[in-house]
Coordinates of C-alpha atoms and ligand atoms in Angstrom, one line a residue:
X1 CA -17.6 -14.5 25.9
X2 CA -15.3 -15.6 24.0
X3 CA -14.3 -13.9 21.1
X4 CA -14.7 -14.1 17.3
X5 CA -11.5 -14.6 15.7
X6 CA -12.9 -13.4 12.0
X7 CA -14.7 -10.3 11.2
X8 CA -16.8 -12.6 8.1
X9 CA -15.4 -16.1 8.9
X10 CA -17.6 -17.4 5.7
X11 CA -15.0 -15.5 3.1
X12 CA -12.2 -15.0 4.9
X13 CA -11.9 -18.9 5.4
X14 CA -13.2 -20.3 1.8
X15 CA -11.7 -23.1 0.3
X16 CA -9.2 -22.2 -2.2
X17 CA -11.4 -23.5 -5.0
X18 CA -14.5 -22.5 -3.4
X19 CA -12.9 -18.3 -3.7
X20 CA -12.4 -18.8 -7.1
X21 CA -15.9 -20.4 -7.9
X22 CA -17.3 -16.8 -5.9
X23 CA -14.5 -15.1 -8.0
X24 CA -14.9 -16.2 -11.7
X25 CA -19.5 -15.9 -11.2
X26 CA -18.7 -11.8 -9.9
X27 CA -15.8 -11.7 -12.5
X28 CA -18.2 -12.5 -15.8
X29 CA -21.0 -10.5 -14.0
X30 CA -18.7 -7.9 -13.5
X31 CA -17.3 -7.8 -17.4
X32 CA -20.1 -7.4 -18.5
X33 CA -21.6 -5.1 -16.5
X34 CA -18.1 -3.3 -17.5
X35 CA -18.9 -3.5 -21.4
X36 CA -22.9 -3.1 -21.3
X37 CA -22.5 -0.1 -19.1
X38 CA -18.8 1.6 -19.7
X39 CA -18.2 3.2 -23.3
X40 CA -14.6 2.9 -22.7
X41 CA -14.4 -0.5 -21.6
X42 CA -17.5 -1.4 -24.9
X43 CA -15.1 0.6 -26.7
X44 CA -11.7 -1.3 -25.3
X45 CA -13.0 -4.4 -25.5
X46 CA -14.0 -4.4 -29.3
X47 CA -11.1 -2.7 -30.0
X48 CA -9.0 -6.3 -29.2
X49 CA -11.9 -8.2 -30.1
X50 CA -13.1 -9.9 -26.8
X51 CA -16.7 -10.9 -24.9
X52 CA -17.9 -10.8 -21.7
X53 CA -19.0 -14.6 -23.0
X54 CA -16.1 -15.6 -23.5
X55 CA -14.9 -15.3 -20.2
X56 CA -14.9 -19.4 -18.8
X57 CA -12.0 -19.6 -16.5
X58 CA -9.8 -16.9 -14.6
X59 CA -7.0 -16.7 -16.5
X60 CA -9.0 -16.0 -19.5
X61 CA -9.0 -13.0 -17.9
X62 CA -5.6 -12.4 -19.8
X63 CA -7.2 -12.1 -22.8
X64 CA -9.2 -8.8 -21.9
X65 CA -6.6 -5.4 -22.4
X66 CA -4.8 -3.2 -19.5
X67 CA -5.6 -0.4 -18.4
X68 CA -3.7 2.0 -16.0
X69 CA -3.7 6.1 -14.4
X70 CA -2.6 6.9 -18.1
X71 CA -6.2 6.3 -19.6
X72 CA -8.4 7.1 -16.1
X73 CA -6.5 10.4 -16.8
X74 CA -7.5 10.8 -20.8
X75 CA -10.7 9.4 -19.9
X76 CA -11.6 11.9 -17.5
X77 CA -10.6 14.4 -19.6
X78 CA -12.7 13.2 -22.7
X79 CA -15.9 13.4 -20.5
X80 CA -16.1 15.1 -17.5
X81 CA -16.3 15.1 -14.6
X82 CA -15.8 11.7 -14.3
X83 CA -15.1 10.3 -17.5
X84 CA -16.1 7.4 -19.8
X85 CA -15.4 4.5 -17.8
X86 CA -18.4 5.3 -15.2
X87 CA -20.9 2.8 -16.1
X88 CA -24.0 4.6 -13.3
X89 CA -25.2 7.7 -14.0
X90 CA -23.7 10.6 -12.1
X91 CA -27.0 10.4 -9.7
X92 CA -26.1 7.4 -8.1
X93 CA -22.5 8.0 -7.3
X94 CA -22.4 9.5 -3.7
X95 CA -18.6 9.8 -2.8
X96 CA -15.4 10.6 -4.4
X97 CA -12.1 10.7 -3.6
X98 CA -8.7 11.6 -5.8
X99 CA -6.1 10.4 -6.6
X100 CA -2.5 12.6 -5.6
X101 CA -0.8 12.7 -8.7
X102 CA 2.4 13.6 -8.7
X103 CA 2.5 14.3 -12.6
X104 CA -0.8 15.7 -14.1
X105 CA -4.2 16.3 -13.0
X106 CA -5.3 13.9 -10.2
X107 CA -7.7 11.5 -11.5
X108 CA -11.7 11.0 -9.9
X109 CA -12.6 7.5 -8.5
X110 CA -16.4 8.1 -8.3
X111 CA -18.1 5.0 -5.6
X112 CA -22.1 4.0 -5.6
X113 CA -23.3 3.5 -2.2
X114 CA -23.6 0.1 -2.5
X115 CA -19.8 0.4 -3.4
X116 CA -19.1 2.5 -0.3
X117 CA -20.4 0.2 1.8
X118 CA -18.1 -3.0 0.3
X119 CA -15.0 -0.6 0.7
X120 CA -16.0 0.4 4.6
X121 CA -17.0 -4.0 4.7
X122 CA -13.4 -4.7 3.7
X123 CA -11.8 -2.3 6.0
X124 CA -13.7 -3.3 8.8
X125 CA -12.4 -6.6 8.3
X126 CA -8.9 -5.9 7.4
X127 CA -9.1 -3.7 11.1
X128 CA -10.4 -7.0 13.2
X129 CA -7.7 -9.0 11.0
X130 CA -5.2 -6.5 12.2
X131 CA -6.8 -7.6 16.0
X132 CA -9.0 -3.3 16.2
X133 CA -11.2 -4.5 18.9
X134 CA -14.5 -2.7 20.0
X135 CA -12.9 -2.4 23.1
X136 CA -10.3 0.1 21.3
X137 CA -9.8 3.6 20.7
X138 CA -8.6 4.7 16.9
X139 CA -7.6 7.9 16.0
X140 CA -7.9 8.2 12.2
X141 CA -4.6 10.8 11.4
X142 CA -5.1 10.8 8.1
X143 CA -6.4 13.5 5.3
X144 CA -10.5 13.7 4.3
X145 CA -9.7 16.1 1.8
X146 CA -10.6 13.7 -1.2
X147 CA -7.9 11.0 0.0
X148 CA -9.5 8.0 -0.1
X149 CA -8.1 6.5 3.3
X150 CA -10.3 9.7 4.6
X151 CA -13.1 7.1 4.8
X152 CA -11.7 4.1 6.1
X153 CA -12.2 5.7 10.0
X154 CA -15.8 4.9 9.3
X155 CA -14.6 0.9 8.8
X156 CA -13.5 1.6 11.8
X157 CA -16.6 2.7 13.2
X158 CA -18.5 0.2 11.5
X159 CA -17.0 -2.5 13.9
X160 CA -17.8 -1.0 17.0
X161 CA -14.5 0.8 18.2
X162 CA -14.5 4.4 19.4
X163 CA -13.9 6.4 16.9
X164 CA -10.9 10.2 16.8
X165 CA -11.9 12.1 13.7
X166 CA -8.4 14.1 14.3
X167 CA -7.3 13.9 10.5
X168 CA -4.5 15.8 8.8
X169 CA -3.2 18.5 12.0
X170 CA -0.5 19.0 13.2
X171 CA 2.4 16.9 15.1
X172 CA 1.4 18.8 18.7
X173 CA -2.0 19.3 18.9
X174 CA -2.0 14.5 17.1
X175 CA 0.2 14.6 20.6
X176 CA -1.6 16.3 22.7
X177 CA -4.7 15.0 21.9
X178 CA -3.0 10.8 22.6
X179 CA -1.7 12.8 25.5
X180 CA -6.2 13.7 26.2
X181 CA -7.7 10.9 25.3
X182 CA -5.4 8.2 25.3
X183 CA -6.2 6.6 22.0
X184 CA -4.9 2.4 21.5
X185 CA -4.6 2.4 17.6
X186 CA -3.1 5.0 15.0
X187 CA -3.0 4.9 11.3
X188 CA -0.3 7.2 9.7
X189 CA 2.7 6.3 6.8
X190 CA 5.6 4.3 8.8
X191 CA 7.9 7.6 8.0
X192 CA 5.0 9.8 10.1
X193 CA 5.1 7.2 12.8
X194 CA 8.8 7.9 13.5
X195 CA 8.7 11.5 13.0
X196 CA 5.6 12.0 15.5
X197 CA 7.2 9.2 18.1
X198 CA 10.6 11.9 17.5
X199 CA 8.3 14.9 18.2
X200 CA 6.8 13.8 20.8
X201 CA 10.1 12.7 22.7
X202 CA 11.4 16.7 22.2
X203 CA 8.1 17.7 24.1
X204 CA 9.5 15.1 26.7
X205 CA 6.3 13.2 25.7
X206 CA 8.0 8.6 25.5
X207 CA 4.9 7.5 23.6
X208 CA 6.4 4.2 25.0
X209 CA 5.5 5.2 28.2
X210 CA 3.6 8.3 28.5
X211 CA 1.0 7.5 25.3
X212 CA -1.3 4.2 24.7
X213 CA -1.4 3.2 21.0
X214 CA -0.3 -0.1 20.8
X215 CA -1.7 -0.7 17.5
X216 CA -0.1 1.5 14.0
X217 CA -1.9 0.8 11.2
X218 CA 1.4 2.0 8.2
X219 CA 0.5 2.8 4.5
X220 CA 1.8 4.1 1.7
X221 CA 5.7 3.5 1.9
X222 CA 7.1 0.0 2.0
X223 CA 8.9 0.3 4.9
X224 CA 5.4 -1.3 7.1
X225 CA 7.1 -5.0 5.5
X226 CA 10.8 -4.5 6.1
X227 CA 11.3 -6.0 9.6
X228 CA 13.8 -3.5 10.6
X229 CA 11.9 -0.4 10.1
X230 CA 8.7 -2.4 12.2
X231 CA 11.2 -3.0 15.0
X232 CA 12.9 0.7 15.4
X233 CA 8.9 2.1 15.0
X234 CA 7.8 -0.6 17.5
X235 CA 10.7 -0.1 19.7
X236 CA 10.0 3.9 19.7
X237 CA 5.9 3.4 20.5
X238 CA 5.9 0.4 22.3
X239 CA 3.0 -0.9 19.7
X240 CA 3.0 -4.0 16.0
X241 CA 2.9 -1.9 13.5
X242 CA 0.6 -2.9 10.5
X243 CA 1.0 -3.0 7.1
X244 CA -2.0 -1.7 5.1
X245 CA -2.3 -1.3 0.9
X246 CA -5.2 0.8 -1.0
X247 CA -5.6 2.5 -4.1
X248 CA -7.2 5.8 -4.5
X249 CA -8.5 3.8 -8.3
X250 CA -9.8 0.9 -6.7
X251 CA -10.9 1.2 -3.1
X252 CA -8.8 2.9 0.1
X253 CA -8.7 -0.7 1.6
X254 CA -7.1 -3.7 -0.4
X255 CA -5.0 -5.8 1.8
X256 CA -3.6 -5.6 5.2
X257 CA -1.8 -7.3 7.6
X258 CA -3.5 -10.4 10.5
X259 CA -2.0 -11.0 13.4
X260 CA 0.8 -13.0 12.1
X261 CA 2.3 -10.5 10.1
X262 CA 3.6 -12.2 7.2
X263 CA 2.5 -10.1 4.2
X264 CA -0.7 -8.6 3.9
X265 CA -4.2 -10.7 2.3
X266 CA -6.2 -9.1 0.3
X267 CA -9.5 -9.3 0.1
X268 CA -10.0 -11.7 -3.0
X269 CA -13.9 -11.5 -2.9
X270 CA -13.9 -7.8 -3.8
X271 CA -10.7 -8.2 -6.0
X272 CA -8.6 -10.6 -8.2
X273 CA -5.3 -10.0 -7.9
X274 CA -2.2 -10.6 -11.5
X275 CA 1.3 -10.5 -10.6
X276 CA 3.2 -9.4 -13.7
X277 CA 6.5 -9.6 -15.8
X278 CA 6.3 -5.9 -16.6
X279 CA 8.1 -6.6 -19.5
X280 CA 6.7 -9.6 -21.3
X281 CA 3.4 -9.2 -18.8
X282 CA 3.2 -13.0 -18.0
X283 CA 2.4 -14.0 -15.1
X284 CA 5.2 -14.7 -13.1
X285 CA 5.2 -17.6 -10.5
X286 CA 3.9 -16.8 -6.8
X287 CA 7.2 -15.8 -5.1
X288 CA 8.7 -14.3 -7.3
X289 CA 8.3 -9.9 -8.0
X290 CA 6.1 -8.6 -10.4
X291 CA 3.8 -5.8 -11.0
X292 CA 0.7 -5.9 -8.5
X293 CA -2.4 -5.8 -11.6
X294 CA -5.7 -5.5 -10.6
X295 CA -9.6 -6.4 -11.1
X296 CA -12.7 -5.4 -9.2
X297 CA -14.8 -7.9 -8.5
X298 CA -18.1 -5.8 -8.4
X299 CA -17.5 -2.1 -7.9
X300 CA -20.4 -0.9 -9.7
X301 CA -19.4 2.5 -10.4
X302 CA -16.5 2.6 -12.2
X303 CA -15.1 -1.1 -12.7
X304 CA -11.2 -1.2 -13.0
X305 CA -10.5 -3.8 -15.1
X306 CA -7.0 -4.9 -15.6
X307 CA -5.4 -2.6 -13.5
X308 CA -1.7 -2.4 -13.6
X309 CA -1.1 -0.6 -10.0
X310 CA 2.3 0.0 -11.0
X311 CA 3.6 -1.8 -7.1
X312 CA 5.7 -4.7 -7.8
X313 CA 5.2 -6.9 -5.1
X314 CA 5.4 -10.8 -4.8
X315 CA 2.8 -13.2 -4.0
X316 CA 3.4 -15.5 -1.6
X317 CA 1.8 -18.9 -1.9
X318 CA 2.0 -20.9 1.6
X319 CA -1.0 -21.0 3.8
X320 CA -0.8 -18.5 7.1
X321 CA -1.1 -19.5 10.0
X322 CA -4.3 -17.1 10.9
X323 CA -6.3 -19.5 8.6
X324 CA -7.3 -16.9 5.8
X325 CA -7.3 -17.9 2.8
X326 CA -6.8 -15.1 0.7
X327 CA -3.5 -14.6 -1.3
X328 CA -0.9 -12.7 0.5
X329 CA 0.8 -10.2 -0.9
X330 CA 4.6 -8.6 0.2
X331 CA 4.6 -4.9 -1.2
X332 CA 8.6 -4.4 -2.6
X333 CA 7.7 -0.3 -3.7
X334 CA 6.8 1.4 -7.1
X335 CA 8.3 0.1 -10.4
X336 CA 8.8 4.5 -10.3
X337 CA 11.1 3.5 -7.9
X338 CA 13.5 1.1 -9.1
X339 CA 16.2 1.9 -10.7
X340 CA 19.4 -0.5 -12.4
X341 CA 22.6 -0.4 -11.6
X342 CA 24.8 -3.0 -13.5
X343 CA 22.0 -4.6 -14.0
X344 CA 20.5 -5.5 -10.8
X345 CA 17.0 -4.1 -9.9
X346 CA 17.1 -2.2 -6.7
X347 CA 14.5 -0.9 -4.8
X348 CA 14.9 2.0 -1.9
X349 CA 13.2 0.0 0.8
X350 CA 16.0 -3.3 -0.2
X351 CA 18.7 -0.5 1.0
X352 CA 16.1 0.5 3.9
X353 CA 16.6 -3.1 5.0
X354 CA 20.4 -2.9 5.2
X355 CA 20.7 0.2 6.0
X356 CA 17.9 -0.6 9.2
X357 CA 20.0 -3.6 10.3
X358 CA 22.6 -2.2 11.6
X359 CA 22.4 -0.8 15.1
X360 CA 24.7 1.9 15.0
X361 CA 22.8 4.0 12.4
X362 CA 19.5 5.9 12.7
X363 CA 17.7 4.6 10.4
X364 CA 17.6 7.9 7.8
X365 CA 18.8 7.5 4.5
X366 CA 19.6 8.6 0.8
X367 CA 20.0 7.9 -2.8
X368 CA 21.6 9.7 -4.9
X369 CA 21.6 8.2 -8.8
X370 CA 24.5 9.7 -11.1
X371 CA 26.1 8.4 -14.2
X372 CA 29.7 8.6 -14.4
X373 CA 31.9 7.1 -18.0
X374 CA 27.8 6.3 -19.3
X375 CA 27.3 3.6 -16.4
X376 CA 24.8 4.4 -14.0
X377 CA 26.1 5.0 -9.9
X378 CA 24.3 5.6 -6.8
X379 CA 26.1 7.0 -3.4
X380 CA 24.4 6.0 -0.5
X381 CA 24.7 8.9 2.1
X382 CA 22.7 7.4 6.4
X383 CA 23.8 9.0 9.2
X384 CA 25.2 7.8 12.7
X385 CA 23.6 7.3 16.2
X386 CA 25.9 8.7 17.6
X387 CA 28.9 12.1 16.7
X388 CA 31.1 9.7 18.1
X389 CA 30.5 6.3 15.3
X390 CA 33.4 4.7 14.1
X391 CA 32.0 6.3 10.5
X392 CA 35.3 4.0 8.2
X393 CA 34.4 0.9 9.9
X394 CA 30.0 1.5 9.3
X395 CA 30.2 2.2 5.2
X396 CA 32.2 -1.0 5.0
X397 CA 29.8 -3.1 7.6
X398 CA 27.0 -1.2 4.8
X399 CA 28.5 -2.3 1.9
X400 CA 29.0 -5.8 2.5
X401 CA 25.2 -6.0 4.0
X402 CA 24.3 -4.0 0.8
X403 CA 26.6 -6.3 -1.3
X404 CA 25.2 -9.2 0.8
X405 CA 21.3 -8.7 -0.6
X406 CA 22.2 -7.3 -3.6
X407 CA 25.0 -8.4 -5.5
X408 CA 26.3 -4.7 -6.2
X409 CA 27.3 -2.7 -3.6
X410 CA 27.5 1.5 -3.9
X411 CA 29.8 3.3 -5.4
X412 CA 29.8 5.6 -2.0
X413 CA 28.7 5.7 1.6
X414 CA 28.9 8.2 3.7
X415 CA 28.1 8.2 7.0
X416 CA 27.2 11.1 8.5
X417 CA 26.2 12.8 12.3
X418 CA 23.1 12.8 13.6
X419 CA 20.5 14.9 11.7
X420 CA 22.5 15.8 8.7
X421 CA 19.8 14.8 6.2
X422 CA 16.6 17.2 4.9
X423 CA 13.6 15.7 7.2
X424 CA 9.9 15.5 5.7
X425 CA 6.8 14.5 8.0
X426 CA 4.2 12.4 5.4
X427 CA 6.5 10.5 2.7
X428 CA 10.3 10.4 2.6
X429 CA 12.0 11.4 -0.7
X430 CA 14.6 9.0 -0.3
X431 CA 15.9 8.9 -3.9
X432 CA 17.7 12.1 -5.7
X433 CA 18.1 11.0 -9.5
X434 CA 20.7 13.4 -11.5
X435 CA 21.5 11.3 -14.2
X436 CA 19.6 13.2 -16.8
X437 CA 22.0 16.4 -15.6
Ligands
ZN501 ZN1 -3.0 -14.9 8.1

């Protein structure tokens, strides 16, 4: 039996023109839905002086106001439990996720049964594009507690994979499951994939030989799109890395890598993408970095119109080798993590790229930002693989690598012995900011 290539060929390979017609039709209905059903959107559109009926083209969306995390939080507080962005009665809501928000109270993201099905349909599609098939065994090791990535396991079941609902459990227990049940796919953050592989080795298990993981879906950090980071984890596990993007405010399944693994395809029949200059809020040309602004096209419980994600991406304009027509994005990092030195915008992922390119370093790093004579500077600490490494030579080569990528150098580079920097399991803390101290 020849295996089908796409999960849903009719949607995934629509011509660009047809896809945009589908988007426009849905967007019109969705704006109307938001305006009629949600007190917040009625107020916001009225204040901006726009009506859903004025939307004639996709570009007309630019006349509608933005939303962001702050608005979401305020409107939730104003009308507990789910806030007045809500567009259905609470009895139609069947699921909520909560954002892990590092500041302020958690924001809740409500789904109707239909929204939830859309979410899992998108998840199954993205898993299929990443090469997961019914013969796979998938171990879902993400947090189930209010985390929007939790239910993604249902997308893997929908696709037909054998699913192991592990959840966020201690590494030793997860490794035990991997050894006993020999799953072929898992999902984690890049830092944790690295940590787990190293932990396996400490317990005498070689992840590449003793475990069967051949695909690792990663999300939550830019590492999955940094070639050198990907290679390092792939070698450790003898597995392929597929980067993935979800966001609690919208869906847990927004974009993922296909087998070509060059950028992440967005689920564009459910979500509309804008890439905007964060300062001017005008669209940037394809290939240029800007803030990702997303609009849902049919999330009925709570439409998200022009939601500023705070993630910096580039949109790739060339057609993908896989034949899918939905736009691809490359994720560069969070606006909040970006820092400016000598007028250059720098993401930790830029530094990581250079660090991982030097095979004598083990990939761990820490950036410290500080001020000197009113100028922002940064110091970089990295670890060598061997305690006997020639630290001066390595620091010079790294400094050169960073300069050629970014045009600026760290004020200081320290090449430390292995295991000098603190380790974290899930999301690695890479930047220490002392500029206001
Ligand atoms: Zn593709």
